[in-house]
Each structure stands twice: as C-alpha cells, then as structure tokens.
C-alpha cells in the first residue's frame, strides 16, 4: 500500500486522469507557474508545465490556464500564490524568457551578464535577511546603473545583468518567477485541491 501511495504522488504531476493507489479519486491534475492571482475573486492563472519534471520544468503551454480556488480552505496547501512573468532564466544562452500579457505570448530577452553567483541557497545572506527573518526582495532594478538582479530559487542562481533600455519599462514582476502550483480538478476551471509547491514542503 505504501508503494502504491508513493507511485500516486509521482503520477499526480501529470495533467491526466488519475486515481491514486490509496483509493481516492482526485480527478485530473494541472501544474504550472503563476502569472496572475486575484486575491478577492480567488482566481489563479498559470502557464502549464508541459514536462512535469521537477528538475527541469518547461513552462511553455499557451494560452494560460485559469482556475477558481477551492471553496474549502482545508483543500489549499501553502500560502496564496505570488505571481510573476519570468518563465525561464537560461544562463547558457544569456536569455530571460518572460510572459507578456500585452501580446499574450512569450518574449525572449537577451542580456549581458554583469555577475553571477551559483549554489546560492534560500538562507544565504545574499538572498535572506536574517535580522528581519524574511527573504530579500527581488528583482532589484537599478535604472541608474541599468542593471537587473534576480534570484532563481530552483537554480540557486543570483544573477545581475543588463538589458536593452526599452525593457526597463516593463513592470518589476516581468523579472520575477511566480510560484509553482498544482491543482486537482474534475470540472475545467474549478480546482478541488490546490497546492503551492513553491511554499509547501510536500515531503512533510
């Protein structure tokens, strides 16, 4: 029975009909990165992860998906989601891929690297304010120096770079990655269960 439950957790990352080995029908599953969240209406919009690979996600499915949050707060795991438009930080190609709501599509932005630190954990003083007991706020946009500093939690990369002048007019959330979330549903657009993967330890 334990092995079946573990298998169920793995399979539920896929956007397919799924009945867990523990015997509970949880319906279909969608997973992706949040680009908008309406706190008043409790509606979340995200770009689907088409790979469902925790180590190498691919947020590239369009159009974005929109779901009503579960009515029962007990069916919500983790904090309410934070939104952001950054879909990918590609350090090999020196590119940032963002979702632009104005064109309802992805935009690839080439950048020139200023500095980069790898293996930066979430509790590193560079990204975590121990005195305030909270993460430091990113992105850091310096229009005078024409630099943008972002932190990728998954990649554990703290990167500072420059971009063409026109991109400094973008809203700050363009450079920030939204939370990764998972919804279980049976009816399109209405989540029965919601998990904020970014802000929940699913191993507990």
PDB file of N, CA and C in Angstrom, residues 110-175:
ATOM      1  N   UNK A 110      17.484  38.932 -24.590  1.00  0.00           N
ATOM      2  CA  UNK A 110      18.916  38.667 -24.463  1.00  0.00           C
ATOM      3  C   UNK A 110      19.530  39.655 -23.473  1.00  0.00           C
ATOM      4  N   UNK A 111      20.383  39.140 -22.603  1.00  0.00           N
ATOM      5  CA  UNK A 111      21.007  40.023 -21.620  1.00  0.00           C
ATOM      6  C   UNK A 111      22.531  39.893 -21.654  1.00  0.00           C
ATOM      7  N   UNK A 112      23.171  40.907 -21.073  1.00  0.00           N
ATOM      8  CA  UNK A 112      24.629  40.895 -20.923  1.00  0.00           C
ATOM      9  C   UNK A 112      24.936  40.721 -19.445  1.00  0.00           C
ATOM     10  N   UNK A 113      25.624  39.668 -19.121  1.00  0.00           N
ATOM     11  CA  UNK A 113      25.887  39.338 -17.727  1.00  0.00           C
ATOM     12  C   UNK A 113      26.868  40.309 -17.086  1.00  0.00           C
ATOM     13  N   UNK A 114      26.522  40.747 -15.867  1.00  0.00           N
ATOM     14  CA  UNK A 114      27.412  41.579 -15.063  1.00  0.00           C
ATOM     15  C   UNK A 114      28.087  40.719 -14.005  1.00  0.00           C
ATOM     16  N   UNK A 115      27.283  39.913 -13.287  1.00  0.00           N
ATOM     17  CA  UNK A 115      27.843  38.992 -12.298  1.00  0.00           C
ATOM     18  C   UNK A 115      26.847  37.874 -12.037  1.00  0.00           C
ATOM     19  N   UNK A 116      27.382  36.755 -11.590  1.00  0.00           N
ATOM     20  CA  UNK A 116      26.521  35.617 -11.286  1.00  0.00           C
ATOM     21  C   UNK A 116      27.142  34.786 -10.169  1.00  0.00           C
ATOM     22  N   UNK A 117      26.321  34.415  -9.206  1.00  0.00           N
ATOM     23  CA  UNK A 117      26.756  33.542  -8.128  1.00  0.00           C
ATOM     24  C   UNK A 117      25.902  32.280  -8.159  1.00  0.00           C
ATOM     25  N   UNK A 118      26.560  31.136  -8.173  1.00  0.00           N
ATOM     26  CA  UNK A 118      25.870  29.856  -8.213  1.00  0.00           C
ATOM     27  C   UNK A 118      25.798  29.237  -6.813  1.00  0.00           C
ATOM     28  N   UNK A 119      24.950  28.236  -6.686  1.00  0.00           N
ATOM     29  CA  UNK A 119      24.789  27.480  -5.435  1.00  0.00           C
ATOM     30  C   UNK A 119      24.390  28.393  -4.267  1.00  0.00           C
ATOM     31  N   UNK A 120      23.518  29.342  -4.554  1.00  0.00           N
ATOM     32  CA  UNK A 120      23.034  30.268  -3.526  1.00  0.00           C
ATOM     33  C   UNK A 120      21.758  29.676  -2.918  1.00  0.00           C
ATOM     34  N   UNK A 121      21.863  29.197  -1.696  1.00  0.00           N
ATOM     35  CA  UNK A 121      20.710  28.599  -1.032  1.00  0.00           C
ATOM     36  C   UNK A 121      19.748  29.690  -0.555  1.00  0.00           C
ATOM     37  N   UNK A 122      18.531  29.275  -0.218  1.00  0.00           N
ATOM     38  CA  UNK A 122      17.497  30.244   0.171  1.00  0.00           C
ATOM     39  C   UNK A 122      17.813  30.971   1.471  1.00  0.00           C
ATOM     40  N   UNK A 123      18.662  30.355   2.311  1.00  0.00           N
ATOM     41  CA  UNK A 123      19.012  31.004   3.576  1.00  0.00           C
ATOM     42  C   UNK A 123      20.338  31.761   3.497  1.00  0.00           C
ATOM     43  N   UNK A 124      20.899  31.867   2.307  1.00  0.00           N
ATOM     44  CA  UNK A 124      22.140  32.612   2.124  1.00  0.00           C
ATOM     45  C   UNK A 124      21.893  34.088   2.436  1.00  0.00           C
ATOM     46  N   UNK A 125      22.813  34.748   3.156  1.00  0.00           N
ATOM     47  CA  UNK A 125      22.639  36.176   3.479  1.00  0.00           C
ATOM     48  C   UNK A 125      22.434  37.056   2.251  1.00  0.00           C
ATOM     49  N   UNK A 126      22.884  36.603   1.098  1.00  0.00           N
ATOM     50  CA  UNK A 126      22.704  37.389  -0.115  1.00  0.00           C
ATOM     51  C   UNK A 126      21.231  37.493  -0.513  1.00  0.00           C
ATOM     52  N   UNK A 127      20.446  36.489  -0.110  1.00  0.00           N
ATOM     53  CA  UNK A 127      19.042  36.468  -0.519  1.00  0.00           C
ATOM     54  C   UNK A 127      18.078  36.375   0.667  1.00  0.00           C
ATOM     55  N   UNK A 128      18.630  36.242   1.877  1.00  0.00           N
ATOM     56  CA  UNK A 128      17.773  36.128   3.054  1.00  0.00           C
ATOM     57  C   UNK A 128      18.237  37.090   4.142  1.00  0.00           C
ATOM     58  N   UNK A 129      17.296  37.897   4.638  1.00  0.00           N
ATOM     59  CA  UNK A 129      17.585  38.867   5.688  1.00  0.00           C
ATOM     60  C   UNK A 129      17.328  38.198   7.038  1.00  0.00           C
ATOM     61  N   UNK A 130      18.396  37.755   7.687  1.00  0.00           N
ATOM     62  CA  UNK A 130      18.254  37.023   8.950  1.00  0.00           C
ATOM     63  C   UNK A 130      17.675  37.910  10.049  1.00  0.00           C
ATOM     64  N   UNK A 131      18.031  39.184  10.066  1.00  0.00           N
ATOM     65  CA  UNK A 131      17.541  40.091  11.095  1.00  0.00           C
ATOM     66  C   UNK A 131      16.027  40.277  10.988  1.00  0.00           C
ATOM     67  N   UNK A 132      15.554  40.408   9.755  1.00  0.00           N
ATOM     68  CA  UNK A 132      14.117  40.588   9.529  1.00  0.00           C
ATOM     69  C   UNK A 132      13.380  39.250   9.438  1.00  0.00           C
ATOM     70  N   UNK A 133      14.164  38.173   9.355  1.00  0.00           N
ATOM     71  CA  UNK A 133      13.611  36.821   9.252  1.00  0.00           C
ATOM     72  C   UNK A 133      12.697  36.654   8.045  1.00  0.00           C
ATOM     73  N   UNK A 134      13.166  37.161   6.914  1.00  0.00           N
ATOM     74  CA  UNK A 134      12.383  37.014   5.688  1.00  0.00           C
ATOM     75  C   UNK A 134      13.307  37.143   4.470  1.00  0.00           C
ATOM     76  N   UNK A 135      12.902  36.594   3.329  1.00  0.00           N
ATOM     77  CA  UNK A 135      13.725  36.694   2.118  1.00  0.00           C
ATOM     78  C   UNK A 135      13.864  38.151   1.665  1.00  0.00           C
ATOM     79  N   UNK A 136      14.974  38.450   1.058  1.00  0.00           N
ATOM     80  CA  UNK A 136      15.152  39.771   0.471  1.00  0.00           C
ATOM     81  C   UNK A 136      14.281  39.869  -0.786  1.00  0.00           C
ATOM     82  N   UNK A 137      13.916  41.090  -1.131  1.00  0.00           N
ATOM     83  CA  UNK A 137      13.013  41.296  -2.256  1.00  0.00           C
ATOM     84  C   UNK A 137      13.777  41.367  -3.580  1.00  0.00           C
ATOM     85  N   UNK A 138      13.356  40.539  -4.510  1.00  0.00           N
ATOM     86  CA  UNK A 138      13.875  40.556  -5.882  1.00  0.00           C
ATOM     87  C   UNK A 138      12.673  40.623  -6.825  1.00  0.00           C
ATOM     88  N   UNK A 139      12.871  41.200  -8.003  1.00  0.00           N
ATOM     89  CA  UNK A 139      14.124  41.682  -8.589  1.00  0.00           C
ATOM     90  C   UNK A 139      14.562  43.021  -8.009  1.00  0.00           C
ATOM     91  N   UNK A 140      15.840  43.308  -8.176  1.00  0.00           N
ATOM     92  CA  UNK A 140      16.380  44.617  -7.835  1.00  0.00           C
ATOM     93  C   UNK A 140      16.686  45.319  -9.157  1.00  0.00           C
ATOM     94  N   UNK A 141      15.961  46.392  -9.430  1.00  0.00           N
ATOM     95  CA  UNK A 141      16.115  47.097 -10.703  1.00  0.00           C
ATOM     96  C   UNK A 141      16.801  48.438 -10.445  1.00  0.00           C
ATOM     97  N   UNK A 142      17.979  48.584 -10.982  1.00  0.00           N
ATOM     98  CA  UNK A 142      18.757  49.816 -10.813  1.00  0.00           C
ATOM     99  C   UNK A 142      18.797  50.534 -12.162  1.00  0.00           C
ATOM    100  N   UNK A 143      17.934  51.524 -12.317  1.00  0.00           N
ATOM    101  CA  UNK A 143      17.842  52.219 -13.596  1.00  0.00           C
ATOM    102  C   UNK A 143      19.036  53.131 -13.841  1.00  0.00           C
ATOM    103  N   UNK A 144      19.707  53.566 -12.764  1.00  0.00           N
ATOM    104  CA  UNK A 144      20.893  54.403 -12.925  1.00  0.00           C
ATOM    105  C   UNK A 144      22.055  53.586 -13.487  1.00  0.00           C
ATOM    106  N   UNK A 145      22.272  52.410 -12.886  1.00  0.00           N
ATOM    107  CA  UNK A 145      23.345  51.540 -13.366  1.00  0.00           C
ATOM    108  C   UNK A 145      22.899  50.667 -14.538  1.00  0.00           C
ATOM    109  N   UNK A 146      21.577  50.692 -14.794  1.00  0.00           N
ATOM    110  CA  UNK A 146      20.978  49.891 -15.869  1.00  0.00           C
ATOM    111  C   UNK A 146      21.249  48.400 -15.664  1.00  0.00           C
ATOM    112  N   UNK A 147      20.986  47.961 -14.436  1.00  0.00           N
ATOM    113  CA  UNK A 147      21.157  46.544 -14.127  1.00  0.00           C
ATOM    114  C   UNK A 147      19.881  45.983 -13.485  1.00  0.00           C
ATOM    115  N   UNK A 148      19.726  44.692 -13.626  1.00  0.00           N
ATOM    116  CA  UNK A 148      18.628  43.963 -13.001  1.00  0.00           C
ATOM    117  C   UNK A 148      19.228  42.760 -12.284  1.00  0.00           C
ATOM    118  N   UNK A 149      18.848  42.577 -11.041  1.00  0.00           N
ATOM    119  CA  UNK A 149      19.332  41.438 -10.261  1.00  0.00           C
ATOM    120  C   UNK A 149      18.145  40.544  -9.919  1.00  0.00           C
ATOM    121  N   UNK A 150      18.260  39.260 -10.239  1.00  0.00           N
ATOM    122  CA  UNK A 150      17.197  38.309  -9.946  1.00  0.00           C
ATOM    123  C   UNK A 150      17.778  37.094  -9.232  1.00  0.00           C
ATOM    124  N   UNK A 151      16.895  36.411  -8.515  1.00  0.00           N
ATOM    125  CA  UNK A 151      17.296  35.190  -7.822  1.00  0.00           C
ATOM    126  C   UNK A 151      16.386  34.052  -8.253  1.00  0.00           C
ATOM    127  N   UNK A 152      16.989  32.985  -8.747  1.00  0.00           N
ATOM    128  CA  UNK A 152      16.242  31.791  -9.132  1.00  0.00           C
ATOM    129  C   UNK A 152      16.372  30.774  -8.005  1.00  0.00           C
ATOM    130  N   UNK A 153      15.252  30.517  -7.321  1.00  0.00           N
ATOM    131  CA  UNK A 153      15.283  29.580  -6.195  1.00  0.00           C
ATOM    132  C   UNK A 153      15.646  28.171  -6.645  1.00  0.00           C
ATOM    133  N   UNK A 154      15.033  27.726  -7.745  1.00  0.00           N
ATOM    134  CA  UNK A 154      15.295  26.363  -8.194  1.00  0.00           C
ATOM    135  C   UNK A 154      16.735  26.197  -8.646  1.00  0.00           C
ATOM    136  N   UNK A 155      17.207  27.130  -9.455  1.00  0.00           N
ATOM    137  CA  UNK A 155      18.561  27.027  -9.992  1.00  0.00           C
ATOM    138  C   UNK A 155      19.623  27.434  -8.989  1.00  0.00           C
ATOM    139  N   UNK A 156      19.185  28.092  -7.903  1.00  0.00           N
ATOM    140  CA  UNK A 156      20.099  28.584  -6.870  1.00  0.00           C
ATOM    141  C   UNK A 156      21.133  29.533  -7.470  1.00  0.00           C
ATOM    142  N   UNK A 157      20.608  30.442  -8.314  1.00  0.00           N
ATOM    143  CA  UNK A 157      21.466  31.393  -9.019  1.00  0.00           C
ATOM    144  C   UNK A 157      21.050  32.815  -8.681  1.00  0.00           C
ATOM    145  N   UNK A 158      22.026  33.625  -8.323  1.00  0.00           N
ATOM    146  CA  UNK A 158      21.826  35.057  -8.130  1.00  0.00           C
ATOM    147  C   UNK A 158      22.541  35.749  -9.276  1.00  0.00           C
ATOM    148  N   UNK A 159      21.776  36.414 -10.124  1.00  0.00           N
ATOM    149  CA  UNK A 159      22.344  36.953 -11.362  1.00  0.00           C
ATOM    150  C   UNK A 159      22.041  38.438 -11.520  1.00  0.00           C
ATOM    151  N   UNK A 160      23.068  39.177 -11.934  1.00  0.00           N
ATOM    152  CA  UNK A 160      22.904  40.596 -12.263  1.00  0.00           C
ATOM    153  C   UNK A 160      23.301  40.793 -13.717  1.00  0.00           C
ATOM    154  N   UNK A 161      22.439  41.474 -14.466  1.00  0.00           N
ATOM    155  CA  UNK A 161      22.697  41.638 -15.899  1.00  0.00           C
ATOM    156  C   UNK A 161      22.120  42.953 -16.400  1.00  0.00           C
ATOM    157  N   UNK A 162      22.485  43.288 -17.631  1.00  0.00           N
ATOM    158  CA  UNK A 162      21.922  44.466 -18.294  1.00  0.00           C
ATOM    159  C   UNK A 162      21.098  43.995 -19.490  1.00  0.00           C
ATOM    160  N   UNK A 163      20.105  44.811 -19.842  1.00  0.00           N
ATOM    161  CA  UNK A 163      19.252  44.524 -20.989  1.00  0.00           C
ATOM    162  C   UNK A 163      19.081  45.806 -21.784  1.00  0.00           C
ATOM    163  N   UNK A 164      18.611  45.721 -23.021  1.00  0.00           N
ATOM    164  CA  UNK A 164      18.350  46.949 -23.791  1.00  0.00           C
ATOM    165  C   UNK A 164      17.409  47.888 -23.044  1.00  0.00           C
ATOM    166  N   UNK A 165      17.584  49.174 -23.249  1.00  0.00           N
ATOM    167  CA  UNK A 165      16.877  50.200 -22.488  1.00  0.00           C
ATOM    168  C   UNK A 165      15.366  50.022 -22.477  1.00  0.00           C
ATOM    169  N   UNK A 166      14.774  49.595 -23.595  1.00  0.00           N
ATOM    170  CA  UNK A 166      13.318  49.528 -23.667  1.00  0.00           C
ATOM    171  C   UNK A 166      12.702  48.551 -22.675  1.00  0.00           C
ATOM    172  N   UNK A 167      13.493  47.589 -22.220  1.00  0.00           N
ATOM    173  CA  UNK A 167      12.949  46.584 -21.310  1.00  0.00           C
ATOM    174  C   UNK A 167      12.859  47.080 -19.865  1.00  0.00           C
ATOM    175  N   UNK A 168      13.476  48.203 -19.573  1.00  0.00           N
ATOM    176  CA  UNK A 168      13.369  48.759 -18.223  1.00  0.00           C
ATOM    177  C   UNK A 168      11.987  49.355 -17.977  1.00  0.00           C
ATOM    178  N   UNK A 169      11.196  49.495 -19.031  1.00  0.00           N
ATOM    179  CA  UNK A 169       9.832  49.997 -18.891  1.00  0.00           C
ATOM    180  C   UNK A 169       8.862  48.896 -18.466  1.00  0.00           C
ATOM    181  N   UNK A 170       9.322  47.660 -18.484  1.00  0.00           N
ATOM    182  CA  UNK A 170       8.463  46.540 -18.085  1.00  0.00           C
ATOM    183  C   UNK A 170       8.199  46.592 -16.585  1.00  0.00           C
ATOM    184  N   UNK A 171       7.047  46.097 -16.136  1.00  0.00           N
ATOM    185  CA  UNK A 171       6.781  46.057 -14.693  1.00  0.00           C
ATOM    186  C   UNK A 171       7.755  45.113 -13.998  1.00  0.00           C
ATOM    187  N   UNK A 172       8.081  45.375 -12.725  1.00  0.00           N
ATOM    188  CA  UNK A 172       9.047  44.542 -11.994  1.00  0.00           C
ATOM    189  C   UNK A 172       8.719  43.059 -12.009  1.00  0.00           C
ATOM    190  N   UNK A 173       7.418  42.705 -11.993  1.00  0.00           N
ATOM    191  CA  UNK A 173       7.053  41.293 -11.960  1.00  0.00           C
ATOM    192  C   UNK A 173       7.460  40.550 -13.228  1.00  0.00           C
ATOM    193  N   UNK A 174       7.845  41.302 -14.270  1.00  0.00           N
ATOM    194  CA  UNK A 174       8.312  40.662 -15.502  1.00  0.00           C
ATOM    195  C   UNK A 174       9.568  39.842 -15.250  1.00  0.00           C
ATOM    196  N   UNK A 175      10.366  40.276 -14.258  1.00  0.00           N
ATOM    197  CA  UNK A 175      11.644  39.635 -13.984  1.00  0.00           C
ATOM    198  C   UNK A 175      11.554  38.623 -12.847  1.00  0.00           C
TER     199      UNK A 175
END
